[in-house]
Coordinates of C-alpha atoms and ligand atoms in Angstrom, one line a residue:
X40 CA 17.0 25.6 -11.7
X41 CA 16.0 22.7 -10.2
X42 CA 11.8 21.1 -10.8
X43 CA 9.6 20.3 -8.2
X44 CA 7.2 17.1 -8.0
X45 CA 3.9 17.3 -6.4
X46 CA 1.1 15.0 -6.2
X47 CA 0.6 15.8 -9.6
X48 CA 3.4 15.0 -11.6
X49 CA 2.5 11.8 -13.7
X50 CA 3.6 8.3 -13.0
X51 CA 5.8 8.5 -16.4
X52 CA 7.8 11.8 -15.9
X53 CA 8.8 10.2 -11.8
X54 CA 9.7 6.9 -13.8
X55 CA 12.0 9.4 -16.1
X56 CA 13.0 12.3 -13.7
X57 CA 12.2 11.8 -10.2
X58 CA 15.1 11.0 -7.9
X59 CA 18.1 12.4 -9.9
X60 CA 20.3 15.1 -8.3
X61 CA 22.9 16.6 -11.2
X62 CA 26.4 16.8 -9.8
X63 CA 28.8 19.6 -10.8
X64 CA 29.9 17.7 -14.2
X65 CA 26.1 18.9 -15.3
X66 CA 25.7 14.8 -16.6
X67 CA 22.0 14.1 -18.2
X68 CA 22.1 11.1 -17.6
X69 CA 22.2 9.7 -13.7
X70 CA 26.1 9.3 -12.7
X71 CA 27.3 5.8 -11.4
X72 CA 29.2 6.2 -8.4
X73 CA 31.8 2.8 -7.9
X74 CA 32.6 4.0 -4.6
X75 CA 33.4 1.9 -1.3
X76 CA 33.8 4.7 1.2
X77 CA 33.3 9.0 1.0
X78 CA 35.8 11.1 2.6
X79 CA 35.2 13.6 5.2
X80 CA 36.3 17.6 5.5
X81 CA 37.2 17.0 8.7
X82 CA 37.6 14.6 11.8
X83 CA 34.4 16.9 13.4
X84 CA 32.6 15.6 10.1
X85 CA 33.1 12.4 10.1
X86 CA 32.2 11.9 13.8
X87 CA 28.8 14.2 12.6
X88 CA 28.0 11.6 9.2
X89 CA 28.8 8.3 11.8
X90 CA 26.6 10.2 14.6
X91 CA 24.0 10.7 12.2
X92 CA 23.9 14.4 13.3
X93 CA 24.6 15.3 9.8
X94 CA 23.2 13.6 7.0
X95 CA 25.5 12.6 3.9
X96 CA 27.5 9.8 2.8
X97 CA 29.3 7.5 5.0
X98 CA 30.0 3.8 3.1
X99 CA 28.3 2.3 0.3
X100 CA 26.9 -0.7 2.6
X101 CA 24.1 1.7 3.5
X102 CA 25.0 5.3 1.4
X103 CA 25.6 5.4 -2.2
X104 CA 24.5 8.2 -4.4
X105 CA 23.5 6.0 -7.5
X106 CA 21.4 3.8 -5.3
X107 CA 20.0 6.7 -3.2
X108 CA 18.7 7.6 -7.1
X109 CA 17.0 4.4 -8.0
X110 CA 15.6 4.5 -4.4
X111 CA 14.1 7.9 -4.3
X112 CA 12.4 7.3 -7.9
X113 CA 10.7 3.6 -6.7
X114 CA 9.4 5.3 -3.5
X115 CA 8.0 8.0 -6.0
X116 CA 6.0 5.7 -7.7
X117 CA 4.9 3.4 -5.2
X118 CA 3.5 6.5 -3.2
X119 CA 6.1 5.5 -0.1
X120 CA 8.0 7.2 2.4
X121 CA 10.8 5.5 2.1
X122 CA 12.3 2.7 -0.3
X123 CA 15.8 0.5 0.6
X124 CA 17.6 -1.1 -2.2
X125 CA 18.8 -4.8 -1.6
X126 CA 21.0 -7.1 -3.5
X127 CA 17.8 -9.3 -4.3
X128 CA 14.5 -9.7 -3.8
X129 CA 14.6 -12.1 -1.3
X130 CA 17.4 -9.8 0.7
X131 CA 14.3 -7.4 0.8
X132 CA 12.0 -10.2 1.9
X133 CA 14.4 -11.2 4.8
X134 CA 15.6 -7.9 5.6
X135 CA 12.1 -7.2 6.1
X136 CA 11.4 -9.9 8.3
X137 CA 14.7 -9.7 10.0
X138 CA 14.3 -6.5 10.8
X139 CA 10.8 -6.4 12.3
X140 CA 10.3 -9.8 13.4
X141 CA 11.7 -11.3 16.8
X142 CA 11.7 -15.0 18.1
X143 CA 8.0 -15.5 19.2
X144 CA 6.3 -13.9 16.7
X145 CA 4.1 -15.2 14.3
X146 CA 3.3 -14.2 10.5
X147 CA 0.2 -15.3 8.4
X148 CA 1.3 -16.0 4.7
X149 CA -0.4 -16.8 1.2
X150 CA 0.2 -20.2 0.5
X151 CA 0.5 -18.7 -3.1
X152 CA 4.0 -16.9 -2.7
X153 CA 7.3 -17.4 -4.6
X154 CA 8.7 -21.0 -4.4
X155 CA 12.2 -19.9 -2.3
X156 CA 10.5 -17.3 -0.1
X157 CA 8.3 -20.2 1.5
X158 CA 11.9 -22.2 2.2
X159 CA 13.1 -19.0 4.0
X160 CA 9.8 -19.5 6.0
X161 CA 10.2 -23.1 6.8
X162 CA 14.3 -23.4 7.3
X163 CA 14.8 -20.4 8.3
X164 CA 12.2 -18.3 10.2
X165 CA 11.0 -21.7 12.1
X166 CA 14.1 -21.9 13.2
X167 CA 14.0 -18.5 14.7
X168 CA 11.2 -20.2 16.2
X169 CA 8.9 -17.3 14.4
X170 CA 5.7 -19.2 13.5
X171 CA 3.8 -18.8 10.0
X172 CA 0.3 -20.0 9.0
X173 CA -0.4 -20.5 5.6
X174 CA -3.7 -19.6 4.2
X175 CA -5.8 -19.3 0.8
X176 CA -4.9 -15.8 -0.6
X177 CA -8.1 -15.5 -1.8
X178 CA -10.0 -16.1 1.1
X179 CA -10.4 -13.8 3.3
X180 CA -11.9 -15.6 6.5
X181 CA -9.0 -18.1 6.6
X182 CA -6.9 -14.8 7.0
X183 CA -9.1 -13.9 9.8
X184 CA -9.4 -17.2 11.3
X185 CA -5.6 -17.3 11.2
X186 CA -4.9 -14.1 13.7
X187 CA -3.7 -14.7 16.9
X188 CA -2.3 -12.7 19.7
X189 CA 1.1 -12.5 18.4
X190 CA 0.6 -12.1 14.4
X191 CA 3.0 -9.5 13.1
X192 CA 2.7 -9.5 9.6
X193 CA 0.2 -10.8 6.8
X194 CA 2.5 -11.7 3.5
X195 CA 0.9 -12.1 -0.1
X196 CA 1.8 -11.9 -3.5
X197 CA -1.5 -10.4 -5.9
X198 CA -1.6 -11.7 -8.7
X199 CA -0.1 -14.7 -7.5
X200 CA 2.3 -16.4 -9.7
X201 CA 1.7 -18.8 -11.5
X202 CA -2.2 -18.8 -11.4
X203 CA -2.7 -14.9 -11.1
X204 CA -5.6 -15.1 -8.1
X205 CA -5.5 -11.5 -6.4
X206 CA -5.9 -10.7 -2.9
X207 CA -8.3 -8.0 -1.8
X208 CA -5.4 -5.8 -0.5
X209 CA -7.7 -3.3 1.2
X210 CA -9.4 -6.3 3.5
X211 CA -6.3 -7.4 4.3
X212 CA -5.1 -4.7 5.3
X213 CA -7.8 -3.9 7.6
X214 CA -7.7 -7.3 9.2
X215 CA -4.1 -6.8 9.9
X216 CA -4.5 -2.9 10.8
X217 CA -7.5 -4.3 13.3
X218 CA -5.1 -6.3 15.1
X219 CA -2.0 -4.6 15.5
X220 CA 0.0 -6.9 12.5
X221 CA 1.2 -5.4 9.1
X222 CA 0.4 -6.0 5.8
X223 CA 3.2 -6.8 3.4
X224 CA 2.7 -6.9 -0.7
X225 CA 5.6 -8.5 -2.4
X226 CA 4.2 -6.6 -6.2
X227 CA 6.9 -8.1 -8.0
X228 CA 4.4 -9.0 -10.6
X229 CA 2.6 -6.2 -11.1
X230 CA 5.4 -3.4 -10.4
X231 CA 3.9 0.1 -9.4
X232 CA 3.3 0.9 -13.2
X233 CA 0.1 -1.8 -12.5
X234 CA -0.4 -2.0 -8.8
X235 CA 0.3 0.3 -5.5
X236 CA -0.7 -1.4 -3.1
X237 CA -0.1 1.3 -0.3
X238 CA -2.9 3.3 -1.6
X239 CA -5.2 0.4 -0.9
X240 CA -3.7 0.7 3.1
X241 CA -0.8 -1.9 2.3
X242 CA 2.3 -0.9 4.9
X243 CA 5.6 -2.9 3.1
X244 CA 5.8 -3.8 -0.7
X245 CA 8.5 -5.5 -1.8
X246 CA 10.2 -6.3 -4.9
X247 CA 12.3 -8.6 -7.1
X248 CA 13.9 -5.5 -8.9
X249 CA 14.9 -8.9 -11.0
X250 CA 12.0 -9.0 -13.0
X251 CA 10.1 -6.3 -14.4
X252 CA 11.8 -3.5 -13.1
X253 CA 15.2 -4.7 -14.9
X254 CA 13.0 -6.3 -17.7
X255 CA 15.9 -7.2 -19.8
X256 CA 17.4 -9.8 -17.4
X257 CA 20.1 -9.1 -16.8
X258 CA 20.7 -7.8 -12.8
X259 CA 19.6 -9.3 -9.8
X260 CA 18.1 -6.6 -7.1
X261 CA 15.1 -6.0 -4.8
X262 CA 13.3 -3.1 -3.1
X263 CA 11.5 -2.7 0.5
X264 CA 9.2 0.1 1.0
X265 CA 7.1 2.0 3.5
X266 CA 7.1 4.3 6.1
X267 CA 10.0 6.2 7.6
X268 CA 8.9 4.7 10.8
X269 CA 9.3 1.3 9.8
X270 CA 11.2 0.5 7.1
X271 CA 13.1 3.6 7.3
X272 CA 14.2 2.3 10.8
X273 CA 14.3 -1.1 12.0
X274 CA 14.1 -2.8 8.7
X275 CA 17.7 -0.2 7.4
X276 CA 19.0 -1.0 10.7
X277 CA 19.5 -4.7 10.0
X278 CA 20.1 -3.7 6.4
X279 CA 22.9 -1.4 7.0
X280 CA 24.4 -4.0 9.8
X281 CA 24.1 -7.3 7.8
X282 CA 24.6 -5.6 4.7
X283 CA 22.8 -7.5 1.5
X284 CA 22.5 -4.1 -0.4
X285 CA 21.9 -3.2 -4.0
X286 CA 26.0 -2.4 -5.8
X287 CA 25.6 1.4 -7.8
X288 CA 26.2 -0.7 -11.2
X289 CA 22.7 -2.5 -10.8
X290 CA 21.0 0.7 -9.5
X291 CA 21.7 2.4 -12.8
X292 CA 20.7 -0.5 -14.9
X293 CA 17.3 -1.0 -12.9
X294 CA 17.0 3.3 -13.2
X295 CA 17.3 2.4 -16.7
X296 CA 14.4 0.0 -16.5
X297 CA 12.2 2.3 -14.6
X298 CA 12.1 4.8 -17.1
X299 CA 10.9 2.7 -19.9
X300 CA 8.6 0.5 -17.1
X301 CA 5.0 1.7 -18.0
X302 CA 5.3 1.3 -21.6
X303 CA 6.8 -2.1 -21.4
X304 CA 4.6 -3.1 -18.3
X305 CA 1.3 -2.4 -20.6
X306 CA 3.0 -3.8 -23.4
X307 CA 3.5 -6.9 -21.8
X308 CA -0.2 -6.9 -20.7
X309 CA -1.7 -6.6 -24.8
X310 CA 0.6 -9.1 -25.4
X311 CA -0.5 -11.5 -22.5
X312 CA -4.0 -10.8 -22.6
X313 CA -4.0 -12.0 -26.6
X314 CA -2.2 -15.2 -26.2
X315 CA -4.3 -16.1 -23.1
X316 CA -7.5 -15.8 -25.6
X317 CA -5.5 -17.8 -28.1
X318 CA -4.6 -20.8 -25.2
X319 CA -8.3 -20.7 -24.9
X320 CA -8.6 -22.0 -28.2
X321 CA -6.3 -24.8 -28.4
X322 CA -7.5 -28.4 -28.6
X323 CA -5.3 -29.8 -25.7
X324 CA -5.2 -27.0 -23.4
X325 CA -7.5 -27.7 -20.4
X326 CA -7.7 -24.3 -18.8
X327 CA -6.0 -20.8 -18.6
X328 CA -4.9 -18.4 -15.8
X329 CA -5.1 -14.9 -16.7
X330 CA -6.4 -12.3 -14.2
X331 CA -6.8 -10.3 -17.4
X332 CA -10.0 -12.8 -18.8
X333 CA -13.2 -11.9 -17.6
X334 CA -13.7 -15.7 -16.7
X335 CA -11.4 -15.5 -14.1
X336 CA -12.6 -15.3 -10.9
X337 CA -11.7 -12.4 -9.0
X338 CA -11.2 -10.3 -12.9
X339 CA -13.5 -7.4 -10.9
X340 CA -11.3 -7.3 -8.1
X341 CA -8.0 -7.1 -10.6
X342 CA -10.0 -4.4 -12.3
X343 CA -10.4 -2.4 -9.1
X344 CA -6.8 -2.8 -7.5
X345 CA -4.8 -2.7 -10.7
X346 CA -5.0 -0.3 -13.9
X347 CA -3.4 -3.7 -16.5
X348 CA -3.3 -7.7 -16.0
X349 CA 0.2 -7.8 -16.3
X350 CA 2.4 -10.3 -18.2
X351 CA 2.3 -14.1 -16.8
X352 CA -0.2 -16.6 -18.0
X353 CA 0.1 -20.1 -17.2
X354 CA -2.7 -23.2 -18.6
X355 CA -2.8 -26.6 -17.9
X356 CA -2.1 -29.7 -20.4
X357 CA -3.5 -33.2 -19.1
X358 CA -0.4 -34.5 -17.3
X359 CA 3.3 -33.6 -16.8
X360 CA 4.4 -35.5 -19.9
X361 CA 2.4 -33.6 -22.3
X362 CA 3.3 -29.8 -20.4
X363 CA 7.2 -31.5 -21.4
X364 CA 6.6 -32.5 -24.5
X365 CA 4.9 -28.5 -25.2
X366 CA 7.9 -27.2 -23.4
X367 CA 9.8 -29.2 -25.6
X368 CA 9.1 -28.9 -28.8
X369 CA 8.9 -24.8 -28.4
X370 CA 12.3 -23.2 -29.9
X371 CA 12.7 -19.3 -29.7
X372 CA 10.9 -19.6 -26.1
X373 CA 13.2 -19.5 -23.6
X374 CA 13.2 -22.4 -21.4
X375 CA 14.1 -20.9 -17.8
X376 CA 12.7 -20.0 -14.3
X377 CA 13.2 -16.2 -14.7
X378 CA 10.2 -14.4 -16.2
X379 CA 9.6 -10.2 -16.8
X380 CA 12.2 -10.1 -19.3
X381 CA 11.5 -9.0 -23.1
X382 CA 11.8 -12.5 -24.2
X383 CA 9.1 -15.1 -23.5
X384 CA 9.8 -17.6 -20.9
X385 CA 8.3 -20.9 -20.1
X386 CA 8.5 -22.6 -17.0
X387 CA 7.0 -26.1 -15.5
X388 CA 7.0 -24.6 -12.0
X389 CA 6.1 -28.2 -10.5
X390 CA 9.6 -29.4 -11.4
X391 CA 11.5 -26.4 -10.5
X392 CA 10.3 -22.8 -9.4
X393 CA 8.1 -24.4 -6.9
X394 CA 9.9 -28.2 -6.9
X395 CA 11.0 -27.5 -3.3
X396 CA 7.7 -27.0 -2.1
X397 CA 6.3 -29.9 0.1
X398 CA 3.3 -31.7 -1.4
X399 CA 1.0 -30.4 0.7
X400 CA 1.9 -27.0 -0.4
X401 CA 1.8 -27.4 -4.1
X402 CA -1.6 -28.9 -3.8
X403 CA -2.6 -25.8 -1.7
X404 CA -1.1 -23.4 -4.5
X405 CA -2.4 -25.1 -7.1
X406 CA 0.7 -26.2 -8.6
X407 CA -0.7 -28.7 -11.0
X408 CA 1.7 -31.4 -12.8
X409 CA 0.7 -30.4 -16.1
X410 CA 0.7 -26.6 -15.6
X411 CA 3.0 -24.4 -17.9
X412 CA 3.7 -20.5 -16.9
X413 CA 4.6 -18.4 -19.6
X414 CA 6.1 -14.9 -19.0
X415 CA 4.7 -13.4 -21.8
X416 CA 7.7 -11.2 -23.4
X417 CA 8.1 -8.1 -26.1
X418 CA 8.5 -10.2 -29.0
X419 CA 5.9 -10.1 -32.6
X420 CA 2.9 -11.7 -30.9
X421 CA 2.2 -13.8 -33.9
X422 CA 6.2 -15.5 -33.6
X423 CA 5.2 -16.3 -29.9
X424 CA 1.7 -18.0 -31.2
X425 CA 4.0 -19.7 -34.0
X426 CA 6.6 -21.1 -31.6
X427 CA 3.8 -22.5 -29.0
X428 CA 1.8 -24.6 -31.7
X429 CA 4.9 -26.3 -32.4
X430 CA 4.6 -27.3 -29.1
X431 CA 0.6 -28.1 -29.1
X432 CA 1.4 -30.1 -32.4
X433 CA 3.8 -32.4 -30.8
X434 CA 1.3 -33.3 -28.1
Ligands
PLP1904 C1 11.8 -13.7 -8.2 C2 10.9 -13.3 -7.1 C3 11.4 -13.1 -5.8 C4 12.8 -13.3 -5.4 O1 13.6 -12.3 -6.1 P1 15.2 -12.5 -6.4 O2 15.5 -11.2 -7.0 O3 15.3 -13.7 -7.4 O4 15.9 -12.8 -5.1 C5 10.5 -12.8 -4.8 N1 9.1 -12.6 -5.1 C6 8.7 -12.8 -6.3 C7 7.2 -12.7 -6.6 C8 9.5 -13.2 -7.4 O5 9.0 -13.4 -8.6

């Protein structure tokens, strides 16, 4: 007997169930499949599986049952027709440019994004002599005033990491929608347990399968997703040819993580929302970032496009040397640029998540020197709280 989703299955039984085809053995638990290559019946069915006249599996560069699993169950919960696994998330954000974008082209981006996927911009794509524009996520004229007659896509990141503005995904979409461009969501931040951005018209999200969706760190993987039409097409065709896919080993450890994401994903966000009213508090802390206060500017806007605030707060000390000496003096914090994990993280992205951005840039993302980003983990809220005045002490 086997069950049936429909649209009104709940985001928590997909998370658990969705995706998973038992194989013979009867297993409960989704089978990993270490294989390179599948063999055929017959010469007539391989020449049908290369063809693509028959469907099935051909080679794990592009067909692997474990990773077919973890991509069925993201594309259930981010409402999308299809979803590609990739060996990172910033394979999915080049496969997805790669794939759609030729030499001539030009893409509008958030000057809020992830530190490396602005290099891949400037060293890369600019060589390709693809063109990008960067503009203030939050405004949504410089979007417009941005468009010209060969925009292709409109890139963002909502909330935008480190200082959590959001984008008004539904604008944007229309903007891009009006003039023949796509809209692309990278909701690494958010994951679907927070945020779908295709229900607010977005056509790509990507992800760093890295972060929350692992939430334990301890793979690296990323996700595109879409339509069949797209994704499903030109952006699997590179995929499949230049190969940076997702291995079966990291499919089942991010399956894992799905099935626990909601709970941790609003865990996270009680968590994040407390210490950000704490930060408030302390002496030498001249403001705090959290989508999830209603001082924050666009809070309405989070409210509307996500269902939590998520789990990264970041506040500014005076100057670079007191953010060090906070860092510092911290010692169960984990001192490291990776954040979504069950352990709190803290980062001073001016030296190194976002040290290879160009002045100009950092200024433009707000990447202060004495800003601190926390990834606010799973730990007792109260040893977190503990472990940061010994860093507000030392200052
Ligand atoms: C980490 C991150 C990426 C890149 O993902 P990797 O898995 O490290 O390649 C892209 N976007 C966002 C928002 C991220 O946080």
């Amino acid at each position: 007997m086997s069950y049936e989703f429909d649209d009104e299955t709940g985001f928590e039984t997909l998370a658990i169930r969705a995706g998973h085809e038992r194989t013979n053995e009867g297993e409960h638990a989704e089978a990993i499949f270490p294989t390179s290559s599948y063999v055929f019946a017959s010469a007539a069915e391989a020449a049908a599986r290369f063809s693509g006249a028959e469907p099935g599996n051909i080679y794990s560069r592009f067909t692997n049952p474990t990773v077919r699993t973890f991509e069925k169950r993201l594309a259930a919960l981010e409402g999308a027709e299809r979803c590609l696994a990739t060996s990172s998330g910033m394979a999915a954000i080049t496969a997805t440019f790669l794939g759609i974008l030729k030499s001539g082209d030009h893409i509008i981006s958030s000057s809020s994004i992830f530190g490396v996927t602005n290099v891949l911009m400037e060293n890369f794509l600019k060589k390709l002599n693809i063109e990008v524009t960067y503009v203030d996520l939050v405004d949504n004229a410089s979007w417009e005033n941005a468009i010209q007659e060969n925009t292709r896509i409109l890139f963002l990141e909502t909330p935008s990491n480190p200082l959590g503005d959001i984008a008004d995904i539904r604008a944007l979409a229309d903007l891009a929608h009006d003039n023949d461009a796509l809209l692309v969501v990278d909701n690494a931040l958010c994951t679907p347990a927070l945020q779908q951005p295709i229900k607010f018209g977005a056509d790509i999200v990507i992800h760093s399968a890295t972060k929350f969706i692992d939430g334990q760190g301890r793979c690296v993987g990323g996700a595109v997703l879409g339509t069949e039409a797209i994704v499903g097409t030109d952006v699997f065709a590179f995929l499949r040819t230049a190969g940076p896919t997702m291995s079966p080993f990291n499919a089942w450890v991010f399956l894992k993580g799905l099935e626990t994401l909601k709970l941790r994903m609003d865990a996270h966000g009680v968590n994040a929302l407390k210490i950000a009213k704490w930060l408030q508090q302390q002496p030498n802390v001249v403001k705090v970032h959290y989508c999830g206060l209603e001082s924050h500017m666009q809070y309405r806007l989070a409210q509307k496009q996500q269902s939590g605030f998520g789990g990264i707060v970041s506040f500014e000390m005076k100057d670079k040397e007191a953010a060090w000496k906070v860092i510092d003096a911290t010692k169960m914090l984990s001192i490291t640029g990776n954040l979504g994990d069950t352990r709190t993280t803290i980062t001073h992205p001016a030296t190194t998540t976002h040290g290879r951005l160009t002045p100009e840039l950092q200024v433009a993302a707000g990447i202060k020197e004495g800003l601190i980003r926390l990834s606010i983990g799973l730990e007792d809220i109260e040893d977190i709280k503990a472990d940061l005045s010994l860093g507000f002490e030392s200052v």
